[in-house]
Structure formats: structure tokens, C-alpha cells
Coordinates of C-alpha atoms in Angstrom, one line a residue:
Chain N
M1 CA 78.2 95.1 60.1
V2 CA 76.8 92.1 60.3
E3 CA 74.0 92.1 58.1
Q4 CA 71.6 91.0 60.5
R5 CA 67.2 91.5 60.3
T6 CA 66.4 91.2 63.8
I7 CA 63.0 90.6 63.9
G8 CA 61.9 93.1 67.0
P9 CA 64.1 95.2 69.3
V10 CA 67.7 94.8 69.5
F11 CA 67.8 97.0 72.6
A12 CA 64.9 97.1 75.3
A13 CA 64.9 98.4 79.0
K14 CA 61.5 96.5 81.1
N15 CA 60.2 98.2 83.7
L16 CA 63.3 99.8 85.2
F17 CA 62.9 102.1 88.5
K18 CA 66.0 103.5 90.0
S19 CA 65.0 106.1 93.4
Y20 CA 67.4 108.8 95.7
G21 CA 66.3 108.4 98.7
G22 CA 62.7 109.8 98.9
L23 CA 62.7 111.0 95.1
R24 CA 62.2 108.6 92.1
A25 CA 64.2 109.8 89.3
T26 CA 63.2 106.0 87.3
D27 CA 59.9 105.1 87.2
N28 CA 59.0 102.3 86.4
L29 CA 60.6 102.5 82.4
S30 CA 60.5 100.3 79.6
L31 CA 61.7 101.6 76.1
Q32 CA 62.3 99.0 72.8
L33 CA 64.8 100.6 70.3
E34 CA 65.1 98.6 66.6
T35 CA 67.6 98.6 64.3
G36 CA 67.3 101.0 61.7
K37 CA 64.8 103.2 63.5
I38 CA 65.8 106.3 65.9
H39 CA 63.9 106.4 69.3
A40 CA 63.7 109.7 70.7
L41 CA 63.5 110.1 74.6
I42 CA 62.4 113.6 75.9
G43 CA 61.3 115.4 78.4
P44 CA 61.8 118.6 80.7
N45 CA 64.4 119.3 82.8
G46 CA 65.0 117.0 85.6
A47 CA 62.6 114.6 84.1
G48 CA 65.4 111.8 84.8
K49 CA 66.2 111.7 81.0
T50 CA 70.4 111.1 81.5
T51 CA 69.6 108.6 85.0
A52 CA 67.3 107.1 82.2
L53 CA 70.3 106.7 79.9
S54 CA 73.3 105.3 82.7
Q55 CA 70.8 103.0 83.2
L56 CA 70.6 101.5 79.9
S57 CA 74.4 101.7 79.3
G58 CA 75.2 100.0 82.7
E59 CA 77.0 103.0 84.5
L60 CA 74.1 102.7 87.3
Q61 CA 72.1 99.4 88.5
P62 CA 69.4 100.0 87.7
D63 CA 67.1 98.8 91.9
E64 CA 65.1 96.7 90.0
G65 CA 63.8 95.7 86.0
Q66 CA 66.1 95.0 82.8
V67 CA 68.3 95.6 80.4
W68 CA 67.8 93.4 77.3
F69 CA 70.4 93.5 74.2
C70 CA 70.3 90.5 71.3
G71 CA 68.2 88.6 73.0
Q72 CA 70.4 89.0 76.5
D73 CA 69.4 89.4 79.8
I74 CA 72.1 92.4 80.2
T75 CA 71.3 94.7 83.3
R76 CA 74.2 92.9 85.6
Y77 CA 76.8 94.1 82.8
S78 CA 79.6 96.9 83.7
M79 CA 79.1 99.8 81.2
P80 CA 82.7 98.9 79.9
K81 CA 81.5 95.5 79.1
R82 CA 78.3 96.8 77.6
A83 CA 80.5 98.6 75.6
R84 CA 82.4 96.3 73.9
M85 CA 79.1 93.8 73.2
G86 CA 78.3 97.1 71.1
V87 CA 76.2 99.3 73.3
A88 CA 77.7 102.6 73.2
R89 CA 76.9 106.4 74.5
S90 CA 78.0 109.0 74.4
F91 CA 78.2 112.0 77.1
Q92 CA 75.7 115.1 78.1
I93 CA 79.2 117.0 78.9
T94 CA 81.3 116.8 76.6
A95 CA 83.7 114.4 77.1
I96 CA 86.8 113.2 75.1
F97 CA 90.7 113.4 75.8
D98 CA 91.9 116.8 75.8
D99 CA 95.2 116.0 75.5
F100 CA 94.7 113.6 72.9
T101 CA 95.2 115.0 69.3
V102 CA 92.0 114.3 67.5
A103 CA 93.4 111.5 65.6
E104 CA 94.2 109.8 68.5
N105 CA 91.3 110.5 70.8
V106 CA 89.7 108.5 67.7
A107 CA 92.0 105.6 67.5
V108 CA 92.3 104.9 72.0
A109 CA 87.9 104.1 70.5
V110 CA 88.7 102.3 67.2
Q111 CA 92.0 100.7 69.6
S112 CA 88.7 99.6 72.3
R113 CA 87.6 96.8 68.9
A114 CA 91.1 96.0 67.5
G115 CA 91.6 94.4 70.6
H116 CA 95.7 94.0 72.4
H117 CA 96.3 96.0 74.9
F118 CA 98.9 94.6 76.2
S119 CA 101.1 95.2 73.6
F120 CA 103.5 97.4 74.9
W121 CA 106.2 97.8 72.8
R122 CA 105.0 98.0 69.0
A123 CA 103.9 101.8 68.6
V124 CA 100.0 102.5 67.9
G125 CA 100.9 105.8 66.3
R126 CA 102.3 103.8 63.2
D127 CA 99.5 100.8 63.3
K128 CA 98.5 100.8 59.9
G129 CA 94.7 99.2 60.8
I130 CA 94.0 101.9 63.5
N131 CA 95.0 104.8 61.4
H132 CA 92.8 103.4 58.5
R133 CA 89.6 103.2 60.0
T134 CA 90.7 106.1 62.4
N135 CA 90.6 107.7 59.4
E136 CA 88.0 107.0 57.7
L137 CA 86.0 107.5 60.9
L138 CA 87.6 111.1 60.6
D139 CA 86.3 112.1 57.5
L140 CA 82.6 110.6 58.1
V141 CA 82.2 113.1 60.9
G142 CA 83.6 115.9 58.5
L143 CA 87.2 116.2 61.3
A144 CA 89.8 114.9 58.4
A145 CA 91.5 118.3 58.6
F146 CA 91.2 118.5 62.4
A147 CA 93.5 115.4 62.3
R148 CA 96.2 116.4 64.1
R149 CA 94.8 118.9 66.4
R150 CA 95.0 118.7 70.0
A151 CA 92.1 118.0 71.4
A152 CA 91.2 120.4 73.6
D153 CA 91.7 123.3 71.2
L154 CA 88.7 121.9 68.8
A155 CA 85.3 123.8 68.9
H156 CA 82.4 123.5 70.4
G157 CA 80.2 121.8 67.5
Q158 CA 83.6 119.6 66.3
K159 CA 83.8 118.3 69.8
R160 CA 80.5 117.2 69.8
Q161 CA 81.7 115.1 66.3
L162 CA 84.1 113.8 67.7
E163 CA 82.3 112.0 69.8
I164 CA 80.2 110.6 68.0
A165 CA 83.1 109.1 65.7
M166 CA 84.4 107.4 68.7
A167 CA 81.2 106.1 69.8
L168 CA 80.9 105.0 66.2
A169 CA 84.3 102.8 66.2
L170 CA 83.9 100.9 68.9
E171 CA 80.8 99.5 66.0
P172 CA 78.0 99.0 68.2
K173 CA 74.7 97.9 67.7
V174 CA 73.1 100.3 70.0
L175 CA 74.3 104.3 70.0
L176 CA 72.6 105.6 73.4
L177 CA 73.8 109.6 72.4
D178 CA 72.9 111.6 74.9
E179 CA 72.0 115.5 74.3
P180 CA 74.9 115.3 70.7
M181 CA 72.8 118.5 69.7
A182 CA 73.6 120.7 72.7
G183 CA 75.8 123.7 72.6
M184 CA 75.9 123.7 68.8
G185 CA 74.6 126.9 66.7
P186 CA 71.9 125.8 64.4
T187 CA 74.4 124.6 60.8
E188 CA 76.3 122.2 63.7
S189 CA 72.3 120.8 65.2
T190 CA 71.6 120.7 61.0
Q191 CA 75.0 119.0 59.5
L192 CA 75.4 116.3 62.8
A193 CA 71.2 115.0 62.5
E194 CA 72.0 114.9 58.0
L195 CA 75.5 112.5 59.6
L196 CA 72.4 110.8 61.8
E197 CA 69.8 110.2 59.1
R198 CA 72.5 108.8 56.9
L199 CA 73.8 106.4 60.3
K200 CA 70.3 104.9 61.3
Q201 CA 69.9 102.6 58.6
D202 CA 72.8 100.7 60.4
F203 CA 71.8 101.3 64.5
A204 CA 69.3 101.5 66.4
I205 CA 69.6 104.3 67.9
L206 CA 68.1 106.5 71.4
L207 CA 68.2 110.2 71.1
V208 CA 68.3 112.5 74.0
E209 CA 67.4 115.6 72.9
H210 CA 65.9 118.8 73.4
D211 CA 65.7 120.4 70.1
M212 CA 62.0 119.9 69.3
N213 CA 62.3 120.3 65.5
I214 CA 65.7 118.0 65.4
V215 CA 63.1 115.1 67.0
F216 CA 60.6 115.2 65.4
R217 CA 62.7 115.6 61.9
L218 CA 64.7 112.6 63.4
A219 CA 62.5 110.4 65.3
D220 CA 60.9 107.1 64.9
I221 CA 58.8 107.1 68.0
I222 CA 59.5 109.5 70.2
S223 CA 58.8 108.7 74.3
V224 CA 57.6 111.2 76.8
L225 CA 59.3 111.4 80.8
V226 CA 58.1 113.0 83.2
N227 CA 59.6 112.5 86.8
G228 CA 60.6 109.9 85.6
A229 CA 58.4 107.9 83.9
V230 CA 57.3 107.5 80.6
I231 CA 54.1 109.3 80.0
A232 CA 53.0 108.6 76.1
S233 CA 55.0 106.4 74.0
G234 CA 53.9 106.8 70.4
T235 CA 54.7 108.7 66.1
V236 CA 55.5 112.3 65.9
E237 CA 52.1 112.9 65.6
D238 CA 50.9 111.5 68.4
I239 CA 53.4 112.6 70.7
R240 CA 52.1 116.4 68.5
E241 CA 48.7 115.7 69.4
N242 CA 48.7 114.0 72.8
E243 CA 47.4 116.5 75.6
D244 CA 49.0 115.5 77.6
V245 CA 52.4 116.3 76.4
Q246 CA 51.1 119.2 75.7
K247 CA 50.6 119.8 78.5
A248 CA 53.5 118.2 80.5
Y249 CA 56.6 119.6 78.2
L250 CA 55.3 121.4 75.2
A251 CA 53.6 124.2 76.7
E252 CA 56.5 125.0 79.0
G253 CA 58.0 127.1 76.2
Y254 CA 59.6 123.9 74.2
Chain R
M1 CA 105.8 118.8 67.5
V2 CA 108.7 118.4 65.3
K3 CA 111.0 120.6 66.6
N4 CA 109.8 120.0 70.4
F5 CA 110.7 116.2 68.7
S6 CA 113.9 116.9 68.1
R7 CA 115.2 118.9 71.2
K8 CA 113.1 116.6 73.9
S9 CA 116.6 113.8 72.1
W10 CA 118.6 116.5 72.0
A11 CA 118.4 116.3 75.9
T12 CA 118.0 112.6 76.1
L13 CA 121.4 112.3 74.0
A14 CA 123.0 115.0 76.4
I15 CA 122.7 113.5 79.2
F16 CA 123.3 109.7 78.5
G17 CA 125.8 110.8 76.4
L18 CA 127.5 112.8 80.2
L19 CA 126.4 109.5 82.5
A20 CA 128.3 108.0 79.9
L21 CA 131.5 109.6 80.2
V22 CA 131.3 109.9 84.5
P23 CA 133.7 106.8 84.4
P24 CA 137.1 108.4 82.5
I25 CA 136.0 112.0 83.9
A26 CA 136.7 111.0 87.1
H27 CA 140.3 108.6 86.8
A28 CA 141.0 111.6 84.8
F29 CA 140.4 114.0 87.9
D30 CA 141.6 111.0 89.7
N31 CA 139.1 110.9 91.9
A32 CA 137.6 107.1 91.7
F33 CA 134.5 108.2 94.6
L34 CA 133.0 110.6 92.1
I35 CA 131.9 106.6 90.4
T36 CA 130.5 105.3 93.7
M37 CA 128.7 108.8 93.6
F38 CA 127.0 108.8 90.7
N39 CA 126.0 105.3 90.9
R40 CA 124.1 105.8 93.9
A41 CA 122.0 108.9 91.6
L42 CA 122.3 106.1 88.8
I43 CA 120.1 104.1 90.7
Y44 CA 117.7 106.0 91.9
A45 CA 117.7 107.4 88.4
I46 CA 116.1 103.8 87.7
A47 CA 113.6 103.8 90.5
A48 CA 112.4 107.5 89.1
V49 CA 111.9 106.3 85.2
G50 CA 109.2 103.1 86.9
L51 CA 107.3 105.7 89.1
D52 CA 107.4 108.3 86.5
L53 CA 105.2 105.7 84.7
I54 CA 103.1 105.3 86.3
I55 CA 102.5 109.1 87.8
G56 CA 102.9 111.1 84.4
F57 CA 101.5 108.6 82.2
G58 CA 99.3 106.5 84.7
G59 CA 98.5 109.9 86.7
M60 CA 99.1 107.5 89.7
V61 CA 100.9 109.0 92.4
S62 CA 102.0 106.6 94.2
F63 CA 103.7 108.0 97.5
G64 CA 104.7 104.9 98.4
H65 CA 107.4 103.6 95.6
A66 CA 110.6 103.4 98.8
A67 CA 108.6 100.1 99.7
F68 CA 109.2 98.3 96.7
F69 CA 112.5 99.5 97.1
G70 CA 112.5 98.1 99.7
I71 CA 111.3 95.4 99.3
G72 CA 114.4 94.4 96.2
A73 CA 116.6 95.1 98.5
Y74 CA 115.8 92.8 101.7
T75 CA 115.6 90.4 98.5
A76 CA 118.4 90.9 97.5
G77 CA 120.0 91.2 101.7
I78 CA 118.0 88.6 102.5
L79 CA 119.6 85.1 99.5
G80 CA 122.3 87.0 100.1
T81 CA 122.6 86.2 103.7
H82 CA 121.7 82.8 103.4
A83 CA 123.9 81.5 100.8
F84 CA 126.4 83.7 102.3
D85 CA 126.1 81.6 105.0
G86 CA 125.1 78.0 103.9
S87 CA 122.0 78.6 106.4
D88 CA 118.4 77.3 105.3
F89 CA 116.0 80.5 103.9
M90 CA 112.7 78.6 103.0
F91 CA 112.6 74.9 101.7
G92 CA 115.8 73.5 102.4
W93 CA 116.7 77.3 99.7
T94 CA 119.8 78.4 100.9
G95 CA 119.2 81.6 99.1
S96 CA 121.3 82.7 96.2
N97 CA 124.2 85.2 95.2
A98 CA 123.6 84.6 91.5
A99 CA 122.1 88.1 90.0
L100 CA 120.6 86.3 87.5
V101 CA 118.9 85.1 90.4
V102 CA 118.1 87.3 92.5
W103 CA 118.2 90.5 90.9
P104 CA 114.7 89.0 88.9
L105 CA 113.1 87.2 91.8
A106 CA 113.8 90.4 93.4
M107 CA 111.4 92.3 91.1
L108 CA 109.2 89.3 90.9
V109 CA 108.4 90.2 94.6
A110 CA 108.1 93.8 94.5
A111 CA 105.1 92.8 91.1
F112 CA 103.9 90.5 94.0
F113 CA 102.8 93.3 95.9
G114 CA 102.3 96.0 94.2
A115 CA 99.7 94.2 92.5
I116 CA 98.8 93.9 95.7
I117 CA 98.9 97.5 97.2
G118 CA 97.4 98.0 93.2
L119 CA 94.5 96.3 93.9
I120 CA 93.2 97.6 97.2
S121 CA 94.4 101.9 96.8
L122 CA 93.9 102.1 93.2
R123 CA 89.3 101.7 93.4
T124 CA 90.5 105.2 95.8
S125 CA 92.1 108.2 93.6
G126 CA 93.2 111.8 94.4
V127 CA 94.9 111.7 97.9
Y128 CA 93.2 109.0 99.1
F129 CA 95.9 107.2 96.3
I130 CA 98.5 108.9 98.3
M131 CA 97.8 108.4 101.7
I132 CA 97.3 104.6 101.0
T133 CA 99.9 104.2 99.3
L134 CA 102.0 106.3 101.9
A135 CA 100.1 103.9 104.7
F136 CA 101.0 100.7 103.0
A137 CA 104.8 101.3 102.1
Q138 CA 104.3 103.0 106.4
L139 CA 103.7 99.2 107.0
F140 CA 106.8 97.4 105.0
Y141 CA 108.9 100.0 106.6
F142 CA 107.5 98.9 110.6
F143 CA 107.6 95.3 108.8
F144 CA 111.7 95.4 108.3
V145 CA 112.3 97.6 111.3
S146 CA 110.3 94.6 113.5
L147 CA 111.9 91.6 111.7
S148 CA 115.2 90.9 114.5
Q149 CA 116.3 87.7 112.1
Y150 CA 117.2 89.7 109.4
G151 CA 118.3 92.7 111.6
G152 CA 115.7 94.9 112.7
E153 CA 116.1 98.3 112.6
D154 CA 120.2 97.9 112.5
G155 CA 119.4 96.6 108.8
L156 CA 121.4 93.9 107.3
S157 CA 125.0 94.0 105.7
L158 CA 125.2 92.3 102.2
W159 CA 128.5 90.3 102.5
D160 CA 129.5 89.0 99.0
R161 CA 127.7 90.9 96.0
N162 CA 125.9 89.6 93.6
T163 CA 128.0 87.9 91.0
L164 CA 126.8 87.8 87.0
P165 CA 129.1 85.3 85.0
G166 CA 131.5 86.8 83.1
L167 CA 131.4 90.4 85.3
D168 CA 132.5 91.6 88.5
L169 CA 130.6 93.2 89.8
Y170 CA 133.1 95.0 93.0
D171 CA 135.1 96.4 89.9
R172 CA 133.4 100.1 90.3
N173 CA 133.7 101.1 86.6
T174 CA 132.6 97.9 86.0
F175 CA 129.5 98.5 88.0
Y176 CA 128.7 101.9 87.1
Y177 CA 128.6 100.5 83.7
L178 CA 125.7 97.8 84.6
C179 CA 123.5 100.0 86.6
F180 CA 124.4 102.7 83.3
A181 CA 122.9 99.5 81.0
I182 CA 120.3 98.6 82.6
L183 CA 118.6 102.5 83.0
L184 CA 118.7 102.9 79.3
A185 CA 116.8 99.0 79.1
V186 CA 114.2 100.8 81.3
W187 CA 114.4 103.9 79.4
F188 CA 114.1 102.1 76.5
F189 CA 111.1 99.7 77.7
L190 CA 109.6 102.4 79.2
S191 CA 110.2 104.2 75.6
R192 CA 108.6 102.1 74.1
L193 CA 105.1 101.7 76.2
V194 CA 104.7 105.0 76.3
A195 CA 103.8 104.3 72.9
S196 CA 101.6 101.2 72.0
R197 CA 98.4 100.2 72.6
F198 CA 99.1 99.2 75.9
G199 CA 100.5 102.9 76.7
R200 CA 98.1 105.4 75.7
V201 CA 95.6 102.9 77.6
I202 CA 96.8 104.0 80.5
I203 CA 97.0 107.4 78.7
G204 CA 93.7 108.2 78.6
C205 CA 92.9 106.5 81.3
K206 CA 95.0 109.1 83.2
Q207 CA 92.7 112.0 81.1
N208 CA 89.4 109.7 81.6
E209 CA 89.0 107.6 83.6
R210 CA 85.1 107.9 82.0
R211 CA 84.8 108.0 79.4
M212 CA 87.6 105.3 79.0
R213 CA 84.9 103.1 80.7
A214 CA 82.1 104.3 78.3
L215 CA 84.8 102.9 75.1
G216 CA 84.8 99.1 76.8
Y217 CA 87.7 99.8 78.7
D218 CA 88.2 98.2 82.9
P219 CA 91.1 100.9 83.8
L220 CA 91.8 99.1 86.2
L221 CA 93.2 96.2 84.9
Y222 CA 95.5 98.3 83.0
K223 CA 96.2 100.8 85.5
L224 CA 96.7 97.9 87.9
V225 CA 99.2 96.3 85.1
A226 CA 101.0 99.9 84.9
F227 CA 101.6 100.0 88.7
C228 CA 103.1 96.2 89.3
I229 CA 106.3 97.2 86.1
S230 CA 106.9 100.5 87.8
A231 CA 107.0 98.4 91.4
A232 CA 109.2 95.4 89.1
I233 CA 111.5 98.1 88.2
G234 CA 111.6 100.1 91.9
G235 CA 112.2 96.5 93.6
L236 CA 115.5 96.1 90.4
A237 CA 116.8 99.5 91.6
G238 CA 116.3 97.9 95.3
A239 CA 118.4 95.3 94.5
L240 CA 120.9 97.7 92.9
I241 CA 120.9 99.3 95.7
A242 CA 121.8 96.9 98.3
N243 CA 124.6 96.0 95.7
H244 CA 125.8 99.1 96.0
S245 CA 126.1 99.7 99.6
E246 CA 126.4 96.4 100.5
F247 CA 123.8 97.2 103.5
V248 CA 120.2 97.7 103.2
S249 CA 117.8 98.8 105.9
P250 CA 114.5 99.6 106.9
G251 CA 115.9 103.2 105.9
L252 CA 115.4 102.2 102.5
L253 CA 111.8 102.3 102.9
H254 CA 110.9 105.7 104.8
W255 CA 107.7 107.6 103.7
S256 CA 111.1 110.3 103.0
R257 CA 112.7 107.6 100.3
S258 CA 109.5 107.7 98.7
G259 CA 108.5 111.9 98.8
E260 CA 112.3 112.0 97.8
L261 CA 111.4 109.9 94.3
M262 CA 108.8 111.8 93.6
V263 CA 110.5 114.9 93.4
I264 CA 113.1 113.5 91.7
V265 CA 110.3 112.8 89.3
I266 CA 108.6 116.0 89.3
L267 CA 112.0 118.1 89.4
G268 CA 113.2 116.7 86.4
G269 CA 109.9 117.1 84.5
M270 CA 107.0 114.3 84.2
G271 CA 105.8 112.5 81.7
T272 CA 109.1 113.0 80.1
L273 CA 110.5 109.3 81.1
I274 CA 114.1 111.5 80.3
G275 CA 113.2 113.9 82.8
P276 CA 113.2 111.4 86.2
V277 CA 116.9 111.0 84.8
Y278 CA 117.7 114.7 85.4
G279 CA 115.9 114.2 88.4
A280 CA 117.9 111.9 89.9
L281 CA 121.2 113.8 88.7
A282 CA 120.0 117.8 90.4
L283 CA 118.9 115.8 93.7
F284 CA 122.4 114.2 93.7
L285 CA 124.1 117.6 92.5
L286 CA 122.4 119.8 94.7
E287 CA 122.4 117.9 97.4
E288 CA 126.5 116.8 97.8
S289 CA 126.5 121.1 97.0
L290 CA 124.6 122.2 99.6
V291 CA 125.7 120.2 102.4
S292 CA 129.2 121.5 102.3
F293 CA 126.8 125.1 103.1
T294 CA 125.0 123.6 106.1
E295 CA 123.7 120.1 107.1
H296 CA 120.2 121.6 107.5
W297 CA 120.6 121.2 103.4
Q298 CA 116.4 120.1 103.0
V299 CA 116.1 124.0 104.8
I300 CA 117.3 124.9 100.9
L301 CA 115.9 122.0 99.1
G302 CA 112.0 122.8 99.3
P303 CA 111.8 126.1 98.2
I304 CA 114.2 125.7 95.6
L305 CA 111.2 122.3 94.4
I306 CA 108.6 125.1 95.0
L307 CA 110.4 127.8 92.2
V308 CA 110.8 125.0 90.1
V309 CA 107.1 123.5 90.4
V310 CA 105.6 127.0 90.2
F311 CA 107.6 128.4 87.6
F312 CA 108.9 125.4 85.2
R313 CA 106.2 123.2 85.7
G314 CA 107.9 120.9 83.4
G315 CA 110.7 120.2 85.4
I316 CA 114.3 120.5 84.3
V317 CA 113.2 118.4 80.9
G318 CA 110.5 121.1 80.5
F319 CA 112.6 124.1 80.4
L320 CA 115.4 122.5 77.7
T321 CA 112.4 121.5 75.1
G322 CA 111.5 125.1 75.8
N323 CA 107.7 123.3 76.5
G324 CA 106.9 125.0 80.1
K325 CA 104.0 121.3 79.9
A326 CA 106.7 119.0 79.3
S327 CA 105.1 116.6 76.3
V328 CA 101.8 116.9 75.6
K329 CA 100.6 113.4 78.0
S330 CA 102.4 115.5 80.5
G331 CA 101.2 115.7 84.2
D332 CA 99.4 118.7 83.1
D333 CA 95.7 118.9 84.1
H334 CA 95.2 122.0 82.2
G335 CA 92.9 123.9 86.0

């Protein structure tokens, strides 16, 4: 990672709007991500968290508003282009390559960074550079022992870990994580939380998450999304004590 | 894995060994015509191995591959006609009969039209992709039917086979082994390709395009290049079939020909590359043996195909390697 002490946000969304017919899925959403901080985006089901994340990652275009990355307006950039620049995302519903081995899943992500995709002749499986980096990442997320296993045969929690490894392989500056703990058991969640704590100094992280314990433990800043709009944003203490939030969200039994 | 790999290697060695022995066996039985018949299967195998790249590895089920086959054949036919009568083809060029000019050109022209067809049809997927590629193939079919300058519906004779320095392409053995060498080269090139960085990208696109985009890949670009490579190989096979039959007609582009190529890939085992070689040979042997029972041999072929698809999803090679899924990266969708 290039050591850069950017002052201020490395990634920012400014006044995003997105509507589907009459439904306002994103309503004047603004948020900022800073290197070394975890910004959690919480909200009840249907609040528009994934829609927001898709606009940040470039999969969806906002109707209005801008997305900025490292001082550059990237609103019109596609998801692949943003990924190559350093904005990596994970998916709420596990998205891995089922027929690849665990190592191949990570390797194809490492290759995205390494380039030379129009190399037709040399065997990628024997590429020392790619294999070395792949093994590093598998060690990091604790999947080294499963490298040769077919990805589809992994346990659910392991698949989530694999997704994290693939996102990290892009050597991003920004990590957009869509409910990385979804479907994980308590032990696995804790392990992943520990991993994110270790990683966070190098990345600007947006964490969309349902598990409030995890959010309160990890987040530096929390934004609460209700009906597509941010109704509150602040530190863990601010959000815990905010009455609007309690009414709109926490009272629902989370 | 290792065991499967070696079984697949045996299957590869066996079929290539068998094909290499066809001419001596044919001569031993004093039936040189067998060589000509097997040669046809070889040429179809070349096109089908190329098709397997996009169907089995890229997940692009092209139902219009006969278009490239036909385009390659017509390239050879049209250039040969001008070379024969010395008339002007284009800009004062009177065509050519040299294989080293005509065959690469057949590949280039096929790749060019592959790029155009691919650019449009690769924006769709699934059934829409199948239908659009079919529609394009029909377009080319009717184009050549109405191309009265070059025989229209009746087709076009190739007065001379193409020439290659030091080789006599009229010689049965020479032409057979030349096609065999080309099949080996195409198979080897594609085997390397699917294990390369590019190969991994197209296999990834087949499995999960959205994930590939999130990883920074633009799937269209890679799929298009794979589609063009496949088209070029189809064009090369077309130029060879033109030389083989010394005749070119719109029949080469008929939709049933596209179907035949797909059948070869599925029957042999898609996503294996060697499968289509088995498939081409099997289809050819089935055709030859069933035709002796009834001229409506396709009535028997149909049910056989259905049985293969239902019971041997990995095709012949999947069966031989004891792996119903044929290969980890094959066309099994794990539904």
C-alpha cells in the first residue's frame, strides 16, 4: 500500500438520489470514508442499504449526486473501472466462483491487479507471483488449509471469508462490505470482526451490517438509513443515545 | 484430480493415436476412400474444438457457428475462382490459390465478422444469445444464397485445391495429415489458452459475470476476444472443407450445420477440448452406420443424443474419464 496520509475523506458520496418509479430508494445520501476508519451503515430491512452500496461501487447509477474517490469525480465510472482504481466490494449474497478452487478464486482476483489478461500461453496455475500473493491472502483470512478445495464445498462462513480475501486481493483503498457477517455463526463473526480490526488501519471501510453488537464494536462512525435517507450520523455513543434512531430502528427489536 | 488428469491424457492420446493410424489402416484394407471420409470428420473436429472454447469455457452457446465455417469456405472459394479465371476480385487483385494467403485470410475474415456479431450478441445471454447468433447465421446463409455472382443457391466449385510449398494437397495422405496437424495445433493452442490468464478470465465470466465486474474485469472485452478466436478457427475449418469437397455452397451455413457442430461438442463432452474430437468421430460413425439402415437416420440420432444429455452430461469424454461432469470447469451448472 502506498503510504498516504490523505487529509479528509478518501471516498465520498454527495447528495445521492435514486428512485424506482414512485419509490425513493436513496434520498439525499451523503457520506464520507476515511482511511483507518470503519463507517457503518445500518438501517431496517428495505432502508436502501444495498441500493446505496451499489451506487458507491458503480453497479447502479444515481439519478443525481456524485461519488468522489481520491479527489476525483467517479460518478460515471463503471464498477470494473472503480474496482481497478481501488474501490472493492463484497456482496450480501455470497458471490464466489463455485467451480474454481478456493485458491483459484483468490488468484483470479490477484490477477486483476497483476494484469496481462491477454496472455494466452503461459499457465496461470504455475505463475509464481500470483500464487505467492494468493497464499498470503489465504493465510490472512485463515483459509490456507482449504486452498485446493472446490469453493462450492466450503462452509458458509468460509465462503464469506473467501469473499473478503478476494476483495483484499485488489489492494483497494476503499472496502465496501455488504453484510459480511450475514449467516455466520458467533465464532466466525468474531473472527471476521478481529480480522477487520486488524485490517482497518490500511483501508477506508464502509460496513453495511445487521448485527448491532458487531457494529457497536467495530464502527468509528455510524450512519442510520431509513427509507433511503440518513436520519442520523455520528459516533457509537451519539447513535446509541439518539432518540430518532431508537424510535425508527433500535426499537424494532434489534 | 491427478487421477482424472491422467485418464484424460489417456483419452487424448488414444483418439489422436487412432486418427494418426487411419491412413495406414485404410491402405491395409485397400480402401483409400476411408481416408477421405475420416478427413471430413477431422475438419469438423477442428471447428468443434474451436466452438468448445466459447460454449464449454466461455459459457457462450453460439447457435450460429456455421456462419464462420461458411465464411471461411467462401473465402477460399471466391479467391480460388478469381485465381482460376484471372478475373478481378477487388482493387485489381485476382484472388489467390496459395494456402498461406487464403487460409489466414479465411481466419481473419471470420474473426472480423465474429467481432461484429459478437459485439451485438454478447450484450445478451442465455436463450437470447442463442437466438441472436442463429439469426446472424441465417442472415449470412441468405446472403450467400442470393450471391448469384458466386453461384447463389447452386454453390461454387473450387477448381483447384489451394497450394502449399512442398506439399501436394491433392494427395489423400498429405491432405489428411495436414488437417490432422492443424487439429493438433488448434487443440494444443486452446489447451494452453484455457489454462492461461486469459482462460481463467473467460471461465470466471462464465461462472459469475457480476463477480468478475466487481473484481475489475469488463467481461464483454474478454468474451469478444474468445468469440473471435473461435470464429477464426471456424473460418480455418471452412477453408479446409472447401478444399476437401472442392465445392462451396450455402448449405455449409445452414442452421442445421450449426446444430451439428453443437451436437458434436455436447456429444463429445463440452469444456474438455478433446471431447469435440470424439464427438466429431462419433457423429460421423453414427451417421455412416445409421444411414445403412434408413435414410431418416436422424430419427435414431435424436433419441441417442437425448440419452447422452440426460445420462452422460459430460459426454463421451466425461464417461471415459469417469467424471460425469467432464471437468471441474465444464458446462455443468450445478443446478
